Tab-separated table of C-alpha atoms in Angstrom:
chain	number	residue	atom	x	y	z
M	1	MET	CA	154.382	139.778	151.946
M	2	ASP	CA	152.537	139.006	155.171
M	3	TYR	CA	154.559	136.684	157.430
M	4	THR	CA	152.148	136.785	160.367
M	5	ALA	CA	151.346	133.056	160.262
M	6	GLN	CA	155.013	132.068	160.049
M	7	ILE	CA	155.962	134.387	162.907
M	8	GLU	CA	153.140	133.049	165.112
M	9	ALA	CA	154.241	129.452	164.424
M	10	ALA	CA	157.829	130.371	165.291
M	11	LYS	CA	156.658	132.046	168.521
M	12	GLU	CA	154.751	128.911	169.493
M	13	HIS	CA	157.815	126.769	168.776
M	14	PHE	CA	160.024	129.132	170.762
M	15	GLY	CA	157.548	129.151	173.659
M	16	LYS	CA	157.703	125.370	173.999
M	17	LEU	CA	161.493	125.501	174.104
M	18	LEU	CA	161.389	128.160	176.815
M	19	ALA	CA	158.983	126.057	178.887
M	20	ASP	CA	161.330	123.070	178.670
M	21	GLN	CA	164.333	125.150	179.709
M	22	LEU	CA	162.486	126.745	182.627
M	23	LYS	CA	161.554	123.266	183.829
M	24	ARG	CA	165.240	122.329	183.641
M	25	VAL	CA	166.100	125.391	185.758
M	26	GLU	CA	163.739	124.205	188.506
M	27	GLU	CA	165.289	120.723	188.375
M	28	MET	CA	168.765	122.218	188.809
M	29	LYS	CA	167.601	124.257	191.775
M	30	ALA	CA	166.406	121.059	193.484
M	31	GLN	CA	169.681	119.174	193.060
M	32	GLY	CA	171.803	118.085	195.989
M	33	GLY	CA	175.593	117.876	196.269
M	34	PHE	CA	178.192	115.687	194.584
M	35	VAL	CA	178.431	111.976	195.367
M	36	ASP	CA	181.136	110.942	197.867
M	37	TYR	CA	182.692	107.790	196.401
M	38	SER	CA	184.574	107.011	199.615
M	39	LYS	CA	181.232	106.373	201.317
M	40	LEU	CA	179.974	103.853	198.733
M	41	ASP	CA	180.163	100.169	199.667
M	42	THR	CA	180.906	99.322	196.047
M	43	ILE	CA	181.890	101.674	193.235
M	44	LYS	CA	180.240	100.337	190.082
M	45	ILE	CA	182.213	101.095	186.920
M	46	GLY	CA	180.236	100.589	183.724
M	47	VAL	CA	182.257	99.830	180.587
M	48	CYS	CA	180.291	100.739	177.472
M	49	GLY	CA	182.220	100.037	174.276
M	50	GLY	CA	179.931	101.930	171.895
M	51	ASP	CA	180.490	101.019	168.247
M	52	GLY	CA	183.106	101.145	165.498
M	53	ILE	CA	186.543	100.824	167.081
M	54	GLY	CA	184.992	101.568	170.493
M	55	PRO	CA	184.724	98.003	171.816
M	56	ALA	CA	188.317	97.211	170.742
M	57	ILE	CA	189.950	100.198	172.442
M	58	THR	CA	187.683	100.238	175.496
M	59	LYS	CA	188.544	96.599	176.199
M	60	GLN	CA	192.208	97.572	176.504
M	61	ALA	CA	191.428	100.447	178.871
M	62	GLN	CA	189.347	98.109	181.013
M	63	ARG	CA	192.249	95.637	181.217
M	64	ILE	CA	194.540	98.376	182.527
M	65	LEU	CA	191.993	99.625	185.082
M	66	GLU	CA	191.388	96.085	186.322
M	67	TYR	CA	195.156	95.646	186.668
M	68	LEU	CA	195.502	98.840	188.714
M	69	LEU	CA	192.415	98.090	190.852
M	70	ALA	CA	192.964	94.355	191.252
M	71	ASP	CA	192.911	94.495	195.065
M	72	GLU	CA	189.753	96.611	195.115
M	73	VAL	CA	188.005	94.217	192.742
M	74	LYS	CA	188.938	91.261	194.963
M	75	THR	CA	187.535	92.939	198.066
M	76	GLY	CA	184.360	94.045	196.308
M	77	LYS	CA	185.081	97.762	196.685
M	78	VAL	CA	185.097	98.106	192.892
M	79	GLU	CA	182.931	96.242	190.396
M	80	PHE	CA	183.187	96.364	186.606
M	81	ARG	CA	180.035	95.965	184.508
M	82	VAL	CA	180.189	95.588	180.721
M	83	ILE	CA	177.261	97.306	178.979
M	84	ASP	CA	176.544	96.339	175.383
M	85	GLY	CA	173.923	97.667	172.992
M	86	LEU	CA	175.041	101.237	172.316
M	87	THR	CA	175.753	100.466	168.661
M	88	ILE	CA	174.499	102.488	165.715
M	89	GLU	CA	172.634	99.412	164.429
M	90	ARG	CA	170.717	98.983	167.681
M	91	ARG	CA	170.036	102.687	168.052
M	92	VAL	CA	168.702	102.939	164.492
M	93	ALA	CA	166.545	99.838	164.931
M	94	GLU	CA	164.907	101.391	168.002
M	95	ASN	CA	165.073	104.974	166.702
M	96	ALA	CA	166.645	105.999	170.003
M	97	ALA	CA	169.817	107.883	170.832
M	98	ILE	CA	170.233	105.428	173.732
M	99	PRO	CA	168.062	102.266	173.902
M	100	ALA	CA	165.940	102.308	177.060
M	101	ASP	CA	167.445	99.158	178.585
M	102	VAL	CA	170.989	100.425	177.946
M	103	LEU	CA	170.167	103.728	179.651
M	104	GLU	CA	168.778	101.840	182.643
M	105	GLU	CA	171.996	99.791	182.875
M	106	LEU	CA	174.037	103.009	182.726
M	107	LYS	CA	171.988	104.476	185.565
M	108	GLN	CA	172.846	101.450	187.734
M	109	CYS	CA	176.521	102.441	187.591
M	110	ASP	CA	178.348	105.208	189.446
M	111	VAL	CA	180.897	106.016	186.753
M	112	ILE	CA	181.086	104.981	183.113
M	113	LEU	CA	184.023	104.346	180.784
M	114	LYS	CA	182.651	104.849	177.269
M	115	GLY	CA	183.961	104.179	173.799
M	116	PRO	CA	183.070	106.363	170.808
M	117	THR	CA	179.647	106.149	169.162
M	118	THR	CA	178.584	106.950	165.613
M	119	THR	CA	176.509	110.074	165.026
M	120	PRO	CA	175.019	109.983	161.496
M	121	ARG	CA	175.731	112.881	159.176
M	122	LYS	CA	173.993	113.922	155.988
M	123	GLY	CA	174.866	111.380	153.324
M	124	ASP	CA	175.547	108.555	155.781
M	125	PRO	CA	173.609	105.297	155.351
M	126	TRP	CA	171.872	105.819	158.705
M	127	PRO	CA	168.786	107.814	159.688
M	128	ASN	CA	169.340	111.018	161.663
M	129	VAL	CA	169.263	109.640	165.234
M	130	GLU	CA	170.417	111.984	167.979
M	131	SER	CA	173.997	111.830	169.205
M	132	ALA	CA	174.364	109.230	171.962
M	133	ASN	CA	176.889	111.507	173.649
M	134	VAL	CA	174.521	114.458	173.771
M	135	ALA	CA	171.652	112.222	174.942
M	136	MET	CA	173.769	110.682	177.715
M	137	ARG	CA	174.907	114.075	178.952
M	138	LYS	CA	171.287	115.200	179.126
M	139	ALA	CA	169.900	111.995	180.677
M	140	LEU	CA	172.593	111.833	183.379
M	141	ASP	CA	172.973	115.630	183.685
M	142	LEU	CA	176.697	115.507	182.996
M	143	PHE	CA	177.206	119.254	182.938
M	144	ALA	CA	181.006	119.485	183.085
M	145	ASN	CA	183.127	118.243	180.200
M	146	VAL	CA	186.699	118.119	181.512
M	147	ARG	CA	189.622	117.693	179.121
M	148	PRO	CA	193.245	117.827	180.304
M	149	VAL	CA	196.221	118.384	178.000
M	150	ARG	CA	199.664	117.707	179.438
M	151	ILE	CA	203.036	118.071	177.684
M	152	PRO	CA	205.586	118.422	180.496
M	153	GLU	CA	208.586	119.123	178.280
M	154	GLN	CA	206.772	122.128	176.755
M	155	GLY	CA	205.495	123.388	180.094
M	156	ILE	CA	201.888	122.744	179.044
M	157	ASP	CA	199.478	121.591	181.736
M	158	TRP	CA	195.960	122.671	180.786
M	159	THR	CA	192.600	121.535	182.129
M	160	PHE	CA	189.535	122.698	180.222
M	161	TYR	CA	186.108	122.863	181.872
M	162	ARG	CA	183.584	122.996	179.050
M	163	GLU	CA	179.904	123.519	179.918
M	164	ASN	CA	178.111	120.471	178.591
M	165	THR	CA	174.350	121.037	178.716
M	166	GLU	CA	173.700	124.612	177.621
M	167	GLY	CA	174.994	127.097	175.051
M	168	ALA	CA	174.584	126.528	171.334
M	169	TYR	CA	174.267	122.745	171.760
M	170	ALA	CA	171.463	122.690	174.335
M	171	ILE	CA	168.688	122.653	171.730
M	172	GLY	CA	170.846	122.485	168.636
M	173	SER	CA	168.482	120.096	166.866
M	174	LYS	CA	165.400	122.192	167.676
M	175	GLY	CA	165.960	125.341	165.684
M	176	CYS	CA	163.196	126.889	163.637
M	177	HIS	CA	162.789	127.464	159.887
M	178	VAL	CA	160.578	130.539	160.044
M	179	THR	CA	160.321	130.573	156.247
M	180	GLU	CA	162.217	128.754	153.523
M	181	ASP	CA	164.639	131.695	153.548
M	182	LEU	CA	165.056	132.227	157.311
M	183	GLY	CA	166.339	129.719	159.856
M	184	VAL	CA	167.002	130.447	163.526
M	185	ASP	CA	168.870	128.448	166.156
M	186	PHE	CA	169.025	129.185	169.872
M	187	THR	CA	171.727	129.627	172.510
M	188	VAL	CA	170.679	128.880	176.082
M	189	VAL	CA	172.310	129.962	179.332
M	190	THR	CA	171.042	129.796	182.902
M	191	SER	CA	172.324	131.208	186.166
M	192	GLN	CA	172.450	127.700	187.654
M	193	GLY	CA	174.275	126.255	184.655
M	194	CYS	CA	176.907	128.990	184.682
M	195	ASP	CA	177.361	128.774	188.442
M	196	ARG	CA	177.966	125.044	188.636
M	197	ILE	CA	180.480	124.779	185.767
M	198	ILE	CA	182.452	127.854	186.830
M	199	ARG	CA	182.458	126.831	190.483
M	200	ALA	CA	183.595	123.327	189.496
M	201	ALA	CA	186.554	124.836	187.628
M	202	PHE	CA	187.590	126.960	190.616
M	203	GLU	CA	187.169	124.034	193.010
M	204	PHE	CA	189.381	121.878	190.770
M	205	ALA	CA	192.004	124.635	190.739
M	206	LYS	CA	191.841	124.968	194.515
M	207	ALA	CA	192.107	121.212	195.105
M	208	ASN	CA	194.997	120.744	192.667
M	209	GLY	CA	197.216	123.684	193.532
M	210	LYS	CA	196.414	125.674	190.390
M	211	THR	CA	196.823	129.428	190.591
M	212	ARG	CA	194.939	130.674	187.531
M	213	VAL	CA	191.457	130.167	186.089
M	214	THR	CA	190.614	131.697	182.726
M	215	ALA	CA	187.145	132.267	181.271
M	216	VAL	CA	186.708	132.221	177.489
M	217	THR	CA	183.678	133.884	175.865
M	218	LYS	CA	182.666	136.263	173.081
M	219	ALA	CA	180.860	138.519	175.539
M	220	ASN	CA	181.753	141.669	173.612
M	221	ILE	CA	179.448	140.481	170.798
M	222	ILE	CA	177.169	137.793	172.312
M	223	LYS	CA	176.168	140.114	175.107
M	224	THR	CA	173.224	138.335	176.750
M	225	THR	CA	174.275	134.709	177.052
M	226	ASP	CA	178.063	135.027	176.962
M	227	GLY	CA	177.637	138.161	179.035
M	228	LYS	CA	175.826	136.214	181.775
M	229	PHE	CA	178.567	133.543	181.709
M	230	LEU	CA	181.294	136.174	182.127
M	231	ASP	CA	179.405	138.120	184.809
M	232	THR	CA	178.931	134.894	186.787
M	233	PHE	CA	182.627	134.074	186.407
M	234	ARG	CA	183.679	137.438	187.785
M	235	GLU	CA	181.312	137.130	190.736
M	236	ILE	CA	182.410	133.594	191.665
M	237	ALA	CA	186.080	134.553	191.328
M	238	LYS	CA	185.617	136.793	194.378
M	239	ASP	CA	185.149	133.632	196.482
M	240	TYR	CA	188.649	132.433	195.507
M	241	PRO	CA	190.999	135.339	196.299
M	242	ASP	CA	194.113	133.140	196.122
M	243	ILE	CA	193.439	132.242	192.480
M	244	THR	CA	194.075	134.663	189.644
M	245	ALA	CA	191.007	135.035	187.419
M	246	ASP	CA	191.165	136.471	183.913
M	247	ASP	CA	189.127	136.263	180.729
M	248	TRP	CA	189.804	136.085	176.986
M	249	TYR	CA	187.657	136.177	173.876
M	250	ILE	CA	187.476	132.913	171.975
M	251	ASP	CA	189.085	134.212	168.785
M	252	ILE	CA	192.223	135.570	170.440
M	253	MET	CA	192.375	132.564	172.803
M	254	THR	CA	192.761	130.201	169.849
M	255	ALA	CA	195.728	132.302	168.773
M	256	LYS	CA	197.306	132.483	172.222
M	257	LEU	CA	197.312	128.687	172.585
M	258	ILE	CA	199.891	128.556	169.795
M	259	ASP	CA	201.869	131.489	171.174
M	260	GLU	CA	204.907	129.911	172.845
M	261	ASN	CA	205.377	133.014	174.974
M	262	ARG	CA	201.858	132.946	176.439
M	263	ARG	CA	200.436	129.422	176.330
M	264	ARG	CA	202.372	128.178	179.361
M	265	ASP	CA	200.547	130.736	181.492
M	266	PHE	CA	197.166	129.037	181.104
M	267	GLN	CA	196.165	126.427	183.696
M	268	VAL	CA	192.418	125.945	184.150
M	269	VAL	CA	190.105	127.230	181.419
M	270	VAL	CA	186.304	127.398	181.735
M	271	LEU	CA	184.092	128.121	178.749
M	272	PRO	CA	180.665	127.601	177.155
M	273	ASN	CA	179.811	124.506	175.163
M	274	LEU	CA	180.565	125.446	171.533
M	275	TYR	CA	183.821	127.262	172.264
M	276	GLY	CA	184.952	124.383	174.464
M	277	ASP	CA	184.293	121.828	171.754
M	278	ILE	CA	186.459	123.737	169.279
M	279	ILE	CA	189.330	124.821	171.469
M	280	THR	CA	189.872	121.473	173.199
M	281	ASP	CA	190.400	119.814	169.825
M	282	GLU	CA	192.974	122.495	169.011
M	283	ALA	CA	194.653	121.920	172.380
M	284	ALA	CA	194.727	118.158	171.881
M	285	GLU	CA	196.852	118.612	168.753
M	286	PHE	CA	199.759	119.723	170.931
M	287	GLN	CA	199.575	116.386	172.703
M	288	GLY	CA	199.501	114.339	169.513
M	289	GLY	CA	195.935	114.763	168.282
M	290	VAL	CA	192.452	113.925	169.471
M	291	GLY	CA	193.394	110.249	169.489
M	292	THR	CA	195.571	110.887	172.542
M	293	ALA	CA	193.139	112.986	174.585
M	294	GLY	CA	190.708	111.750	177.196
M	295	SER	CA	187.554	113.444	178.337
M	296	ALA	CA	185.438	113.464	181.494
M	297	ASN	CA	181.750	114.331	181.687
M	298	ILE	CA	180.861	115.025	185.287
M	299	GLY	CA	177.570	115.575	187.059
M	300	LYS	CA	176.572	115.517	190.696
M	301	LYS	CA	175.403	111.882	190.671
M	302	TYR	CA	177.037	110.319	187.608
M	303	ALA	CA	180.280	110.727	185.696
M	304	MET	CA	181.258	109.411	182.259
M	305	PHE	CA	184.787	109.207	180.835
M	306	GLU	CA	185.461	108.783	177.129
M	307	ALA	CA	187.775	109.136	174.166
M	308	ILE	CA	187.171	112.388	172.297
M	309	HIS	CA	187.651	110.970	168.793
M	310	GLY	CA	185.090	109.289	166.563
M	311	SER	CA	184.147	105.651	166.036
M	312	ALA	CA	186.127	105.187	162.775
M	313	PRO	CA	183.805	102.622	161.166
M	314	ARG	CA	186.085	102.388	158.129
M	315	MET	CA	188.802	100.848	160.289
M	316	VAL	CA	186.335	98.126	161.320
M	317	ASN	CA	185.240	97.552	157.734
M	318	GLU	CA	188.875	97.119	156.746
M	319	GLY	CA	189.591	94.781	159.653
M	320	ARG	CA	191.925	97.243	161.337
M	321	ASP	CA	190.096	97.841	164.618
M	322	LYS	CA	192.645	95.782	166.540
M	323	TYR	CA	195.273	98.328	165.446
M	324	ALA	CA	193.259	101.329	166.700
M	325	ASP	CA	195.010	103.600	169.202
M	326	PRO	CA	193.509	103.059	172.694
M	327	CYS	CA	195.451	105.912	174.334
M	328	SER	CA	192.565	108.387	174.371
M	329	VAL	CA	190.205	106.102	176.257
M	330	ILE	CA	193.082	104.889	178.469
M	331	ARG	CA	193.788	108.513	179.389
M	332	ALA	CA	190.077	108.852	180.125
M	333	GLY	CA	190.517	105.861	182.420
M	334	ALA	CA	193.222	107.738	184.321
M	335	MET	CA	190.786	110.612	184.790
M	336	LEU	CA	188.188	108.129	186.064
M	337	LEU	CA	190.639	106.782	188.641
M	338	ALA	CA	191.370	110.275	189.958
M	339	HIS	CA	187.677	111.152	190.029
M	340	ILE	CA	186.768	108.219	192.268
M	341	GLY	CA	189.666	108.855	194.632
M	342	TYR	CA	192.418	106.565	193.355
M	343	ASN	CA	194.943	109.326	192.749
M	344	LYS	CA	198.044	107.163	193.211
M	345	GLU	CA	196.835	104.745	190.527
M	346	ALA	CA	195.886	107.643	188.264
M	347	ASP	CA	199.349	109.202	188.605
M	348	LEU	CA	200.978	105.873	187.741
M	349	LEU	CA	198.865	105.601	184.619
M	350	TYR	CA	199.564	109.188	183.539
M	351	LYS	CA	203.306	108.652	184.001
M	352	ALA	CA	203.207	105.411	182.049
M	353	LEU	CA	201.304	107.104	179.215
M	354	ASP	CA	203.893	109.875	179.063
M	355	ILE	CA	206.697	107.317	178.870
M	356	CYS	CA	204.979	105.124	176.302
M	357	THR	CA	203.769	107.925	174.029
M	358	ILE	CA	206.320	110.723	174.436
M	359	THR	CA	209.685	109.872	175.986
M	360	GLU	CA	210.462	106.195	175.401
M	361	LYS	CA	208.023	105.213	172.626
M	362	LYS	CA	209.206	101.607	172.477
M	363	TYR	CA	206.176	100.713	170.353
M	364	VAL	CA	204.231	102.792	167.874
M	365	ILE	CA	200.579	102.574	166.853
M	366	THR	CA	199.853	103.486	163.246
M	367	GLY	CA	196.290	102.190	162.878
M	368	ARG	CA	197.625	99.502	160.534
M	369	ASP	CA	199.785	96.404	160.672
M	370	THR	CA	202.818	98.674	160.312
M	371	GLY	CA	202.406	99.328	164.041
M	372	VAL	CA	201.470	97.283	167.088
M	373	THR	CA	197.970	96.311	168.106
M	374	GLY	CA	196.047	98.082	170.830
M	375	GLU	CA	196.416	94.953	172.974
M	376	LYS	CA	200.192	94.982	172.593
M	377	PHE	CA	200.309	98.666	173.494
M	378	ALA	CA	198.143	98.093	176.569
M	379	ASP	CA	200.567	95.347	177.626
M	380	TYR	CA	203.410	97.848	177.177
M	381	ILE	CA	201.630	100.351	179.437
M	382	MET	CA	201.055	97.745	182.159
M	383	GLU	CA	204.691	96.634	181.961
M	384	THR	CA	205.722	100.279	182.348
M	385	ILE	CA	203.416	100.696	185.353
M	386	ALA	CA	204.971	97.627	186.951
M	387	GLY	CA	208.399	99.210	186.516
M	388	LEU	CA	207.235	102.433	188.159
M	389	LYS	CA	205.837	100.772	191.286
């Protein structure tokens, strides 16, 4: 059979994707440095609840941040802005991953605290609109997804730097069905994209007294793209002689995280998009599941902090959203505080979370009326913070 026409169509499709990615490379080359929050007259914190249980849990995180930053709010150094409209209903109605006016509001903020958003799957009652998370990362160029996992009593203190804008997810919705029997997706990597995520991981390690940075790839098999990521890692590591640099393949790394004899050795881990998505969910299980883990998405101009779990629409339908666990987005709030320079407040919040969720556990959240509400748990956290001051 002659497949010439199908191959030519696929080549044209592939060519357009390459042109888009080369344009992105030029945009990255033109970028400046990271924003210095200490030099801003007012740090604008956008609070975007999303949908499902998002508004309920994000409201509790906002209460805690406002409590910790009360003096800064009074002086005008910090301003909170609530941004509505990132619901699945609104996004479907406008056939947009992020409605245009919502995106404009987000761009007026410096940092964003975001609740989960619904991404339709096959069989859902919604059309196939793009993920709001993916769209926001692209629109604001949030290239570094940072996820910490801390369990002091087990000696676990991991920080994962997952590349956010390239890899298998960069054009994951733009693959090509060459014929009805052959489908092809694409993995994208750039020198600039590798450099900035790997350098960010080493800079974090340097600034926070970490002594080891680990790269995770499958460069023995995925030789071009993973190979470029690993080559870049090894080259950048030379600029940080006081930090030990090593690398692992993704398959064995998933095993070593559950190896009690090895997992304590890991500190900062940097890895491409797909591997990072998988392994950070595994890591979060040690801490109590994805419902307990926060996530940062950092770019040079903007930063967004979020829960890493889904929107749980069934809980809303059953009237249980007030019982949803807010700890993930609260932990994201602690990361936000540290990112904008309020490290003392961030440390207080981290310590309070450890007490409330691990050591003391005076109240328990079950997602039902068998446990306390998110509001009650947020009150518990603020009472604990008051006791720590």
